[in-house]
Structures are given as structure tokens and as C-alpha cells.
Amino acid sequence: MNINGKHYRTIWTSPDHRQTVYIIDQRHLPHQFVIEELTTLENTITAIKDMHVRGAGLIGATAGFGMYLASLAASDHTFDEDMNRAGKRLCQSRPTAKNLGWAVDRILMATGTAPSPTAKREIAYQTAQEIADEDADFCRRIGQNGVSIIEQISKAKNGQPVNILTHCNAGWLAFVDHGSATAPIYAARDAGIGVHIWVDETRPWNQGAKLTAWELQQEKIPNTLITDNAGGHLMQRGDVDLVIVGTDRTTHTGDVANKIGTYLKALAAHDNNIPFYVALPSSTFDWELDKGKDIPIEKRAGSEITRITGLKDDGSLETVRLVAEGTQAENYSFDVTPARLITGLITERGIVKAEREAIHRLFPEH
Amino acid sequence: MNINGKHYRTIWTSPDHRQTVYIIDQRHLPHQFVIEELTTLENTITAIKDMHVRGAGLIGATAGFGMYLASLAASDHTFDEDMNRAGKRLCQSRPTAKNLGWAVDRILMATGTAPSPTAKREIAYQTAQEIADEDADFCRRIGQNGVSIIEQISKAKNGQPVNILTHCNAGWLAFVDHGSATAPIYAARDAGIGVHIWVDETRPWNQGAKLTAWELQQEKIPNTLITDNAGGHLMQRGDVDLVIVGTDRTTHTGDVANKIGTYLKALAAHDNNIPFYVALPSSTFDWELDKGKDIPIEKRAGSEITRITGLKDDGSLETVRLVAEGTQAENYSFDVTPARLITGLITERGIVKAEREAIHRLFPEH
């Protein structure tokens, strides 16, 4: 996708210098565009835990490359053991993110059967690259599959712009490219279908205000920032035609863990008869959990709520406290939207109802 | 109520110097405690429009005193005409607030029949004072009436603290004293019933983070700040026993306009079988509107979303931009919660179902 007109992925390596993995340090967006170099597992864990990178697919891809970086440091004598330990540490960094464990397991599976440490390291690199390429490709297909939903609404509105509400950032910044929730939006734009996006600011980390609005602006997609409180009212007014969000983990029964507040938007969409779709590559499915309420929900520091960083008029960044001294805050990062509130899941293989049988029909290998 | 242990109302006059009305300029809370002096209608309009004062009851009380200040400047020859014009200007300052028009009308009615400009000015003062005193008294009664709800839950929980979620600030800072949503909470505390309050931060103006958390802290009531996104998840977890909110206008059929985002919490409470109460003095009822969707909804500047003010480490205030340059934001201030989602209305006369017949039975004079 484009940043100031130049094409970027969110994570990449240089073929000539494989010891370094490059990411966009998203903490500084939209004010500063900072590229960070990761060279160790420790770097990678910090980048995931402290949200230099975030978003389902990008966490997965970063974990893949993190395992590759771990392979460079792994001892020839205890290689598999070192890699297992690295994988465990990575998985603890963001407990709700399904793609994290999925990517770690994929690297461990691929390296496990290779004949030598050298071969294992080469396979770790190739697999990490594959995970990233596949993520970008699956997101592209999510776009191809999801665009029909937008097209139908556009026709019903006689070509008037389709108003789509999204929560958090499930954009290309959350994946390697294209995004999940945004992929159908970019595909619609490419097909000449008029869209306008309501961007939830997404407290406390403000992924919507900082990332989604900026990303859409870079791609010249009309968008309006709103508070997380506003979506219900806009739906009541008839100003929302469609909701598309991403997910950090979706049970194979169709319950969706996504950024905290998603459940509230699903309730409002349901109450106003507005279609509510969740876009995800299949790497985000949890094939073991039957109930959304069993998904581990990450809790982060309360200071993400009580303090905020922004740009001063002089162009420098400043962090300010928003509350009285001593105010305590509690900060759950995700909630679970039950399958009953979801119109459909947009995957790389097509659109499917959020229910066990339909999901397994589309992914019979699981 | 108490600020650093000293009792305050949110608006007051000095009997010896009636030309000045004192308010707490709430824009600076919780970082600075600033008392502002209002001496003209213009001061008063600015204070209401720019939210030096806010909240249903306090807007009403301030409008009452604003009309009194207008009476001091009104010409003896065109007194009633001048007062009508002042009232119209006041009413335009916050279109959703019902107490505003109610207070203006009450002053106009009271002064209309008085025999002379001097008598009219005296009556304007007495009526403004009456409005303020009545607001404090009605809120106290809301507390007496609402405490039974908390007491019942406390008994069912064998005295474990009752977890109450509130949105925005319908605390004593939003009224002359006691508050509406907080009145039953203060009454419960006074009765020795354990409570813990979940405080929605209430974007974009952060009334919860800035005012409610601070007010409860001053009153030593256990409370935890959360994002507006979090309430649904806490309800799903069973961590919310009760929701109490205020309202800026409630139709006589039971539809409730309150701070944007209230509707989302009502949906979540309904989905999780959690009682959802709205506390209001009868001055907030709109006896003419049948449908909540006909309540005028104020739209404020998008910059309330894109910029924020907080405290730097050096103790000075700083305003920072939270978004990329050029990001557009839309900022509706209120939404309407339909009567079907409301368990009951807590008024100064008792608790009543949110439906026309029940409301009119309790207030037969309307």
C-alpha cells in the first residue's frame, strides 16, 4: 500500500542482508514515519508486546520473522529446544492474538523435520517469508470476496457512496498488505464503487484515529473520524450501511474476539438491521475453542487510558495526563462478539456464516 | 458536595453582591480548580456553550441566573421584550438540553406578571435561586428514591460491593448538588452500602475521566475508569450489577437523550439482563415530544475529537493533536436510548417505568 505515494509492506527483509527485519514502528504514526530494525528475538518480542506492530496478520508475520531471528541465535546443539523456548516467549507477548501461536507453530513444524541447524535456519527464513506473502495474498482475496457485499449496497443506493463503519485498524497496517476489513474497501475503490468510511477512534490506543484514518487518507478514501460512542447514533440516523471489522481470534463456532468495543457495535448493528461482517484470513481461526468466552482476553496497562501522546503546535510530541492524580483505570483490550450478532465472515475462500458447520464446510481440512 | 473537604455547590451568588454569579469553570478540572464570575448574559451564554458549566440541572440553574443577569441589563421601557430575546439566545446555546428552555420559561413566566421592572428583577433573582435550590433538593430526593435499587442488589450479593456503571457525568458537577445518577450512589454510601463505580471516560469531552472520577475520588467512593468501549465486555463478564445514567432530555413517552454512547450501554445491559436506570429531576422531561428521534441532537466541533488537553509532567497544561493533519471528524454530542431498553426512571417523586401512562400518572399536572 501507499505512503506518500510510495509502496510499502508493513514488514520486510532485504535479500542481501537477512540478519535484519524491517518494520514500521506504528507507535509514532501518524505524526512520524519511523522504520525500525529487528535483529533479535528480544527486539521482536518488545515490538509485539509494546505494539510497535499490531494487528492479527502483522503479529503473525512478525512472529514468523521473530522465530527466524531466534533460529540465527539458536545453538546448533540445542536448536529445537531453543526454538521451542523462543516460541513460548513469543506466544505470551499478546495472549488474545491467534495468528501469533499459529505462526510460531508453523515455523516449529517446518524446522522440526529439517536435517541440520543450517537447513533449519534456511527453512525458518523461507517459512517466515511464506507466512508474510500468504498473509498479503489472503487479504487480497478477502477483498475480492468481500467487494460483492459493498457492490450490492451501492446498487441498492443507486450508486450513492456506501457508508461503512469500522472499528480499530484492520487495515493494511494490521496485516502485511491490503488489510482484512479494509480489503473489500480497497477492492471497491479499485472497482469504481463510491465508499465513505466512518472510522471509530478506538480508545484507548486510538488505532482508528492514528492508523485507519491516516491509512485511508494515504489511499485517498473518503473517511470521517468519530468517537467510539457515536456509531449507534449514526446507525439510528440511517448513516451506516454496513459494518466491517477484523478479528484477533475467531472460534470455529463463529464467536469473534476483536478490539474492545466491537461487541457494542455489533449490538447496535443488530438493533438497526445493518449487516455486520468480520473479515479474516483463516490463520485467525481457533480450531479448538468452542466458546468465545474461553478466548483469553489481554489486559494492558491502565496508563494507556490515563495518559496520551500527541503533537504540539511546534511539531514535537508530548505525553499528557488526562485525569486527576490517583485515578485508577482498567484496560481490557478485546471483547467477544457472539456469532448470533454476525452477518457473515469474509475469508480468503469466500463469505461464510458465523457457525460451526458452515465454517468447517469451507475449511474441511480442520 | 466536597472539594478537598470543603462544601461547594456548582453555582452560587453572594447575598451581599447580587451582580455576580459564581461557577466552577469545569473545563479546567481535574487539573485546576477555577472559580469564574459571571456578570452578564454574554458571560453566561459563553459559559454554557463552551461548557464551563454542563450537565442537565446545572445548565438549567445557570440559565436561570443568566436570565437574572439579563434582567439587570434590560431596559425599563422594553423589559419583557429584552428578556424574551435573552431567553431565545440562551436556548440556542445547547439545543438538546431540556432544562435550559424550562428554566428560561420559568423566569419569563415569573417576571411576566410582576408590576414593575424593579419587581421583575427581584423576582428573576428569587426564581433563579429557587431553581437552583429545587434542583439540589430534587437530586437529594432522587437519591432517596434510587437507593432502594442498590440496596436490593447489595442484599442479593450478601453485602459484596455493588458494581455500578455510569456514562458521562450526571454527578453533582452536572447539577447544583448531589447529581442525578450519582445521588443514589451517594445515598447508598451514606447508608453504609458498599458500591464500586465503573466510570466511562466519555469521549470526546471526557466528562467521566475528568469529572466523574474526580468527583467520586473527592467523595471517597471506590471507582475505576474505563474506556467507553469496555462496558459491554465487563457486563459479559458479570462485573456490572447495575447501570445508572442521567439525561439531557426525556420525552414524556420515556425515550432518553443522553451523552453520545449511552444507547450502546443500554443495548449491552439489555443483552446481559442488567438493570438500566435513568435518573432525572422532572425538569428534564419534555412534555411535548412523543418520539425520541425528534429530540434535537447537538453537533459540536470535530476538534473536540482530534485535539485534547492534559497535564504535562511539569504541571502545566498542553493541548496536543491526536490525528494526522487533515483528518476530518464529526461530533454528535447525544444519542437517544429508546424506552424499551430502560428498566426505569428515577425521579424526585419515585421510580417509574419509561412509558407514557406511568410517567403521566406520577406527574398528573402535565
Short mmCIF file of N, CA and C in Angstrom, two decimals, chain B residues 35-149:
data_model
loop_
_atom_site.label_atom_id
_atom_site.label_comp_id
_atom_site.label_asym_id
_atom_site.label_seq_id
_atom_site.Cartn_x
_atom_site.Cartn_y
_atom_site.Cartn_z
N ILE B 35 -12.64 29.20 39.87
CA ILE B 35 -13.97 29.80 40.06
C ILE B 35 -14.09 30.98 39.11
N GLU B 36 -15.19 30.99 38.34
CA GLU B 36 -15.40 32.06 37.36
C GLU B 36 -16.56 32.95 37.82
N GLU B 37 -16.45 34.23 37.54
CA GLU B 37 -17.52 35.17 37.88
C GLU B 37 -18.30 35.51 36.63
N LEU B 38 -19.62 35.34 36.67
CA LEU B 38 -20.48 35.74 35.55
C LEU B 38 -21.21 37.02 35.95
N THR B 39 -21.15 38.02 35.08
CA THR B 39 -21.85 39.28 35.40
C THR B 39 -22.80 39.72 34.30
N THR B 40 -22.77 39.04 33.15
CA THR B 40 -23.64 39.44 32.03
C THR B 40 -24.26 38.21 31.38
N LEU B 41 -25.28 38.48 30.56
CA LEU B 41 -25.89 37.41 29.77
C LEU B 41 -24.85 36.79 28.85
N GLU B 42 -24.00 37.63 28.24
CA GLU B 42 -22.97 37.14 27.32
C GLU B 42 -22.03 36.15 28.02
N ASN B 43 -21.55 36.53 29.19
CA ASN B 43 -20.73 35.61 30.02
C ASN B 43 -21.42 34.27 30.17
N THR B 44 -22.71 34.35 30.47
CA THR B 44 -23.48 33.15 30.79
C THR B 44 -23.62 32.27 29.56
N ILE B 45 -23.93 32.89 28.41
CA ILE B 45 -24.07 32.12 27.17
C ILE B 45 -22.75 31.43 26.84
N THR B 46 -21.66 32.17 26.94
CA THR B 46 -20.34 31.57 26.69
C THR B 46 -20.07 30.42 27.64
N ALA B 47 -20.39 30.61 28.90
CA ALA B 47 -20.14 29.57 29.90
C ALA B 47 -20.92 28.30 29.59
N ILE B 48 -22.14 28.45 29.08
CA ILE B 48 -22.95 27.27 28.75
C ILE B 48 -22.47 26.65 27.44
N LYS B 49 -22.31 27.49 26.42
CA LYS B 49 -21.97 26.99 25.08
C LYS B 49 -20.59 26.33 25.07
N ASP B 50 -19.62 26.97 25.71
CA ASP B 50 -18.25 26.43 25.72
C ASP B 50 -18.00 25.49 26.90
N MET B 51 -19.06 25.14 27.59
CA MET B 51 -19.02 24.08 28.61
C MET B 51 -18.11 24.39 29.79
N HIS B 52 -18.13 25.68 30.22
CA HIS B 52 -17.56 25.97 31.53
C HIS B 52 -18.45 25.28 32.57
N VAL B 53 -19.75 25.33 32.30
CA VAL B 53 -20.72 24.52 33.05
C VAL B 53 -21.40 23.59 32.07
N ARG B 54 -21.81 22.42 32.53
CA ARG B 54 -22.51 21.45 31.69
C ARG B 54 -23.32 20.55 32.60
N GLY B 55 -24.15 19.72 31.98
CA GLY B 55 -24.99 18.84 32.78
C GLY B 55 -26.39 19.42 32.89
N ALA B 56 -27.39 18.53 32.86
CA ALA B 56 -28.79 18.95 32.74
C ALA B 56 -29.16 20.02 33.76
N GLY B 57 -29.05 19.70 35.03
CA GLY B 57 -29.53 20.59 36.08
C GLY B 57 -28.73 21.88 36.16
N LEU B 58 -27.41 21.76 36.00
CA LEU B 58 -26.57 22.95 36.13
C LEU B 58 -26.78 23.90 34.95
N ILE B 59 -27.03 23.35 33.77
CA ILE B 59 -27.35 24.21 32.63
C ILE B 59 -28.64 24.98 32.93
N GLY B 60 -29.61 24.28 33.51
CA GLY B 60 -30.87 24.94 33.88
C GLY B 60 -30.64 26.04 34.91
N ALA B 61 -29.91 25.73 35.95
CA ALA B 61 -29.67 26.71 37.02
C ALA B 61 -28.88 27.91 36.49
N THR B 62 -27.89 27.62 35.62
CA THR B 62 -27.09 28.71 35.06
C THR B 62 -27.95 29.58 34.15
N ALA B 63 -28.84 28.94 33.40
CA ALA B 63 -29.75 29.72 32.54
C ALA B 63 -30.64 30.61 33.39
N GLY B 64 -31.10 30.08 34.52
CA GLY B 64 -31.92 30.89 35.42
C GLY B 64 -31.18 32.13 35.88
N PHE B 65 -29.95 31.94 36.34
CA PHE B 65 -29.15 33.10 36.79
C PHE B 65 -28.77 33.99 35.61
N GLY B 66 -28.58 33.39 34.43
CA GLY B 66 -28.30 34.18 33.22
C GLY B 66 -29.46 35.12 32.90
N MET B 67 -30.67 34.61 33.08
CA MET B 67 -31.85 35.45 32.85
C MET B 67 -31.91 36.57 33.89
N TYR B 68 -31.52 36.25 35.12
CA TYR B 68 -31.45 37.29 36.16
C TYR B 68 -30.42 38.35 35.77
N LEU B 69 -29.24 37.92 35.31
CA LEU B 69 -28.23 38.90 34.87
C LEU B 69 -28.75 39.72 33.70
N ALA B 70 -29.50 39.06 32.79
CA ALA B 70 -30.11 39.79 31.67
C ALA B 70 -31.10 40.84 32.18
N SER B 71 -31.80 40.49 33.26
CA SER B 71 -32.80 41.44 33.80
C SER B 71 -32.13 42.71 34.32
N LEU B 72 -30.89 42.57 34.84
CA LEU B 72 -30.17 43.75 35.34
C LEU B 72 -29.86 44.71 34.21
N ALA B 73 -29.64 44.14 33.00
CA ALA B 73 -29.28 44.97 31.84
C ALA B 73 -30.50 45.37 31.01
N ALA B 74 -31.65 44.75 31.29
CA ALA B 74 -32.83 45.01 30.45
C ALA B 74 -33.32 46.44 30.67
N SER B 75 -33.75 47.05 29.60
CA SER B 75 -34.26 48.42 29.68
C SER B 75 -35.60 48.43 30.41
N ASP B 76 -35.82 49.46 31.22
CA ASP B 76 -37.11 49.60 31.91
C ASP B 76 -38.26 49.70 30.91
N HIS B 77 -37.96 50.26 29.72
CA HIS B 77 -39.02 50.51 28.73
C HIS B 77 -39.38 49.28 27.92
N THR B 78 -38.39 48.43 27.69
CA THR B 78 -38.65 47.25 26.85
C THR B 78 -38.25 45.99 27.60
N PHE B 79 -38.58 45.96 28.87
CA PHE B 79 -38.08 44.89 29.74
C PHE B 79 -38.46 43.49 29.24
N ASP B 80 -39.77 43.26 29.03
CA ASP B 80 -40.22 41.91 28.66
C ASP B 80 -39.64 41.49 27.32
N GLU B 81 -39.60 42.45 26.41
CA GLU B 81 -39.04 42.19 25.08
C GLU B 81 -37.56 41.80 25.20
N ASP B 82 -36.81 42.57 25.98
CA ASP B 82 -35.38 42.28 26.18
C ASP B 82 -35.19 40.89 26.80
N MET B 83 -36.06 40.57 27.75
CA MET B 83 -35.94 39.27 28.43
C MET B 83 -36.27 38.13 27.46
N ASN B 84 -37.28 38.32 26.63
CA ASN B 84 -37.62 37.29 25.63
C ASN B 84 -36.44 37.02 24.71
N ARG B 85 -35.79 38.11 24.28
CA ARG B 85 -34.65 37.98 23.37
C ARG B 85 -33.49 37.24 24.09
N ALA B 86 -33.27 37.61 25.35
CA ALA B 86 -32.22 36.93 26.13
C ALA B 86 -32.52 35.43 26.23
N GLY B 87 -33.78 35.12 26.48
CA GLY B 87 -34.18 33.72 26.61
C GLY B 87 -33.94 32.95 25.33
N LYS B 88 -34.28 33.56 24.20
CA LYS B 88 -34.06 32.88 22.91
C LYS B 88 -32.58 32.60 22.70
N ARG B 89 -31.75 33.60 23.02
CA ARG B 89 -30.31 33.41 22.82
C ARG B 89 -29.77 32.29 23.72
N LEU B 90 -30.23 32.27 24.95
CA LEU B 90 -29.79 31.21 25.87
C LEU B 90 -30.18 29.83 25.35
N CYS B 91 -31.43 29.72 24.86
CA CYS B 91 -31.93 28.42 24.41
C CYS B 91 -31.14 27.86 23.25
N GLN B 92 -30.59 28.75 22.43
CA GLN B 92 -29.82 28.27 21.27
C GLN B 92 -28.44 27.74 21.66
N SER B 93 -28.00 28.01 22.89
CA SER B 93 -26.61 27.69 23.22
C SER B 93 -26.35 26.18 23.35
N ARG B 94 -27.31 25.42 23.80
CA ARG B 94 -27.18 23.94 23.88
C ARG B 94 -28.53 23.35 23.50
N PRO B 95 -28.75 23.00 22.24
CA PRO B 95 -30.10 22.67 21.76
C PRO B 95 -30.73 21.42 22.38
N THR B 96 -29.92 20.44 22.82
CA THR B 96 -30.53 19.21 23.33
C THR B 96 -31.03 19.37 24.77
N ALA B 97 -30.41 20.29 25.51
CA ALA B 97 -30.67 20.42 26.95
C ALA B 97 -32.08 20.94 27.23
N LYS B 98 -32.94 20.09 27.79
CA LYS B 98 -34.32 20.49 28.07
C LYS B 98 -34.39 21.48 29.22
N ASN B 99 -33.54 21.31 30.25
CA ASN B 99 -33.60 22.18 31.41
C ASN B 99 -33.35 23.64 31.07
N LEU B 100 -32.67 23.86 29.97
CA LEU B 100 -32.36 25.22 29.53
C LEU B 100 -33.65 25.99 29.23
N GLY B 101 -34.44 25.48 28.31
CA GLY B 101 -35.70 26.14 27.94
C GLY B 101 -36.66 26.19 29.12
N TRP B 102 -36.63 25.11 29.91
CA TRP B 102 -37.51 25.03 31.08
C TRP B 102 -37.19 26.16 32.07
N ALA B 103 -35.92 26.41 32.31
CA ALA B 103 -35.53 27.46 33.26
C ALA B 103 -35.85 28.84 32.70
N VAL B 104 -35.56 29.02 31.42
CA VAL B 104 -35.85 30.30 30.77
C VAL B 104 -37.35 30.61 30.87
N ASP B 105 -38.18 29.61 30.52
CA ASP B 105 -39.63 29.81 30.57
C ASP B 105 -40.10 30.12 31.99
N ARG B 106 -39.50 29.47 32.96
CA ARG B 106 -39.91 29.69 34.35
C ARG B 106 -39.63 31.13 34.80
N ILE B 107 -38.48 31.65 34.37
CA ILE B 107 -38.15 33.05 34.70
C ILE B 107 -39.10 33.99 33.96
N LEU B 108 -39.34 33.70 32.69
CA LEU B 108 -40.22 34.58 31.90
C LEU B 108 -41.63 34.59 32.47
N MET B 109 -42.12 33.43 32.85
CA MET B 109 -43.46 33.34 33.46
C MET B 109 -43.51 34.15 34.75
N ALA B 110 -42.48 33.99 35.59
CA ALA B 110 -42.48 34.63 36.91
C ALA B 110 -42.38 36.15 36.79
N THR B 111 -41.54 36.60 35.84
CA THR B 111 -41.35 38.05 35.71
C THR B 111 -42.49 38.69 34.93
N GLY B 112 -43.14 37.91 34.09
CA GLY B 112 -44.14 38.47 33.16
C GLY B 112 -45.25 39.22 33.86
N THR B 113 -45.66 38.69 35.03
CA THR B 113 -46.84 39.27 35.69
C THR B 113 -46.49 40.30 36.76
N ALA B 114 -45.17 40.49 36.99
CA ALA B 114 -44.77 41.43 38.06
C ALA B 114 -45.04 42.86 37.60
N PRO B 115 -45.32 43.74 38.58
CA PRO B 115 -45.85 45.07 38.24
C PRO B 115 -44.82 46.07 37.69
N SER B 116 -43.52 45.91 38.03
CA SER B 116 -42.55 46.94 37.61
C SER B 116 -41.22 46.28 37.28
N PRO B 117 -40.36 46.96 36.51
CA PRO B 117 -39.03 46.42 36.24
C PRO B 117 -38.28 46.07 37.51
N THR B 118 -38.36 46.89 38.51
CA THR B 118 -37.66 46.60 39.76
C THR B 118 -38.18 45.31 40.39
N ALA B 119 -39.49 45.18 40.41
CA ALA B 119 -40.10 43.95 40.95
C ALA B 119 -39.71 42.75 40.10
N LYS B 120 -39.68 42.95 38.78
CA LYS B 120 -39.32 41.85 37.87
C LYS B 120 -37.90 41.38 38.14
N ARG B 121 -36.98 42.33 38.37
CA ARG B 121 -35.58 41.96 38.65
C ARG B 121 -35.48 41.16 39.94
N GLU B 122 -36.23 41.61 40.95
CA GLU B 122 -36.22 40.90 42.23
C GLU B 122 -36.78 39.49 42.05
N ILE B 123 -37.86 39.40 41.28
CA ILE B 123 -38.48 38.09 41.04
C ILE B 123 -37.54 37.18 40.23
N ALA B 124 -36.84 37.78 39.26
CA ALA B 124 -35.88 36.99 38.47
C ALA B 124 -34.83 36.38 39.39
N TYR B 125 -34.35 37.19 40.33
CA TYR B 125 -33.34 36.68 41.27
C TYR B 125 -33.91 35.56 42.13
N GLN B 126 -35.09 35.82 42.71
CA GLN B 126 -35.69 34.82 43.60
C GLN B 126 -35.98 33.53 42.85
N THR B 127 -36.45 33.66 41.61
CA THR B 127 -36.79 32.46 40.83
C THR B 127 -35.54 31.68 40.47
N ALA B 128 -34.48 32.39 40.08
CA ALA B 128 -33.22 31.71 39.76
C ALA B 128 -32.71 30.94 40.97
N GLN B 129 -32.82 31.58 42.13
CA GLN B 129 -32.39 30.94 43.37
C GLN B 129 -33.24 29.71 43.68
N GLU B 130 -34.55 29.88 43.44
CA GLU B 130 -35.50 28.77 43.63
C GLU B 130 -35.15 27.58 42.74
N ILE B 131 -34.84 27.88 41.47
CA ILE B 131 -34.50 26.82 40.51
C ILE B 131 -33.28 26.05 41.03
N ALA B 132 -32.29 26.79 41.50
CA ALA B 132 -31.08 26.14 42.00
C ALA B 132 -31.36 25.31 43.25
N ASP B 133 -32.12 25.90 44.18
CA ASP B 133 -32.43 25.17 45.42
C ASP B 133 -33.25 23.92 45.13
N GLU B 134 -34.22 24.08 44.24
CA GLU B 134 -35.10 22.96 43.89
C GLU B 134 -34.29 21.85 43.22
N ASP B 135 -33.35 22.25 42.35
CA ASP B 135 -32.52 21.25 41.67
C ASP B 135 -31.76 20.41 42.70
N ALA B 136 -31.16 21.09 43.67
CA ALA B 136 -30.42 20.37 44.71
C ALA B 136 -31.36 19.47 45.50
N ASP B 137 -32.54 19.99 45.83
CA ASP B 137 -33.49 19.22 46.63
C ASP B 137 -34.02 18.02 45.85
N PHE B 138 -34.36 18.22 44.57
CA PHE B 138 -34.88 17.12 43.76
C PHE B 138 -33.82 16.03 43.60
N CYS B 139 -32.56 16.44 43.43
CA CYS B 139 -31.50 15.44 43.31
C CYS B 139 -31.36 14.64 44.61
N ARG B 140 -31.48 15.32 45.73
CA ARG B 140 -31.43 14.63 47.02
C ARG B 140 -32.54 13.58 47.10
N ARG B 141 -33.72 13.96 46.63
CA ARG B 141 -34.84 13.01 46.66
C ARG B 141 -34.62 11.85 45.67
N ILE B 142 -34.00 12.15 44.52
CA ILE B 142 -33.65 11.07 43.57
C ILE B 142 -32.76 10.05 44.27
N GLY B 143 -31.87 10.56 45.09
CA GLY B 143 -31.01 9.67 45.87
C GLY B 143 -31.82 8.80 46.82
N GLN B 144 -32.74 9.44 47.55
CA GLN B 144 -33.58 8.68 48.50
C GLN B 144 -34.40 7.62 47.78
N ASN B 145 -34.91 7.97 46.59
CA ASN B 145 -35.75 7.03 45.86
C ASN B 145 -34.94 5.92 45.20
N GLY B 146 -33.74 6.26 44.74
CA GLY B 146 -32.95 5.29 43.98
C GLY B 146 -32.15 4.33 44.84
N VAL B 147 -31.93 4.70 46.08
CA VAL B 147 -31.04 3.89 46.91
C VAL B 147 -31.59 2.47 47.11
N SER B 148 -32.91 2.33 47.07
CA SER B 148 -33.53 1.00 47.26
C SER B 148 -33.06 0.00 46.20
N ILE B 149 -32.84 0.50 44.98
CA ILE B 149 -32.37 -0.39 43.89
C ILE B 149 -31.00 -0.96 44.26
#
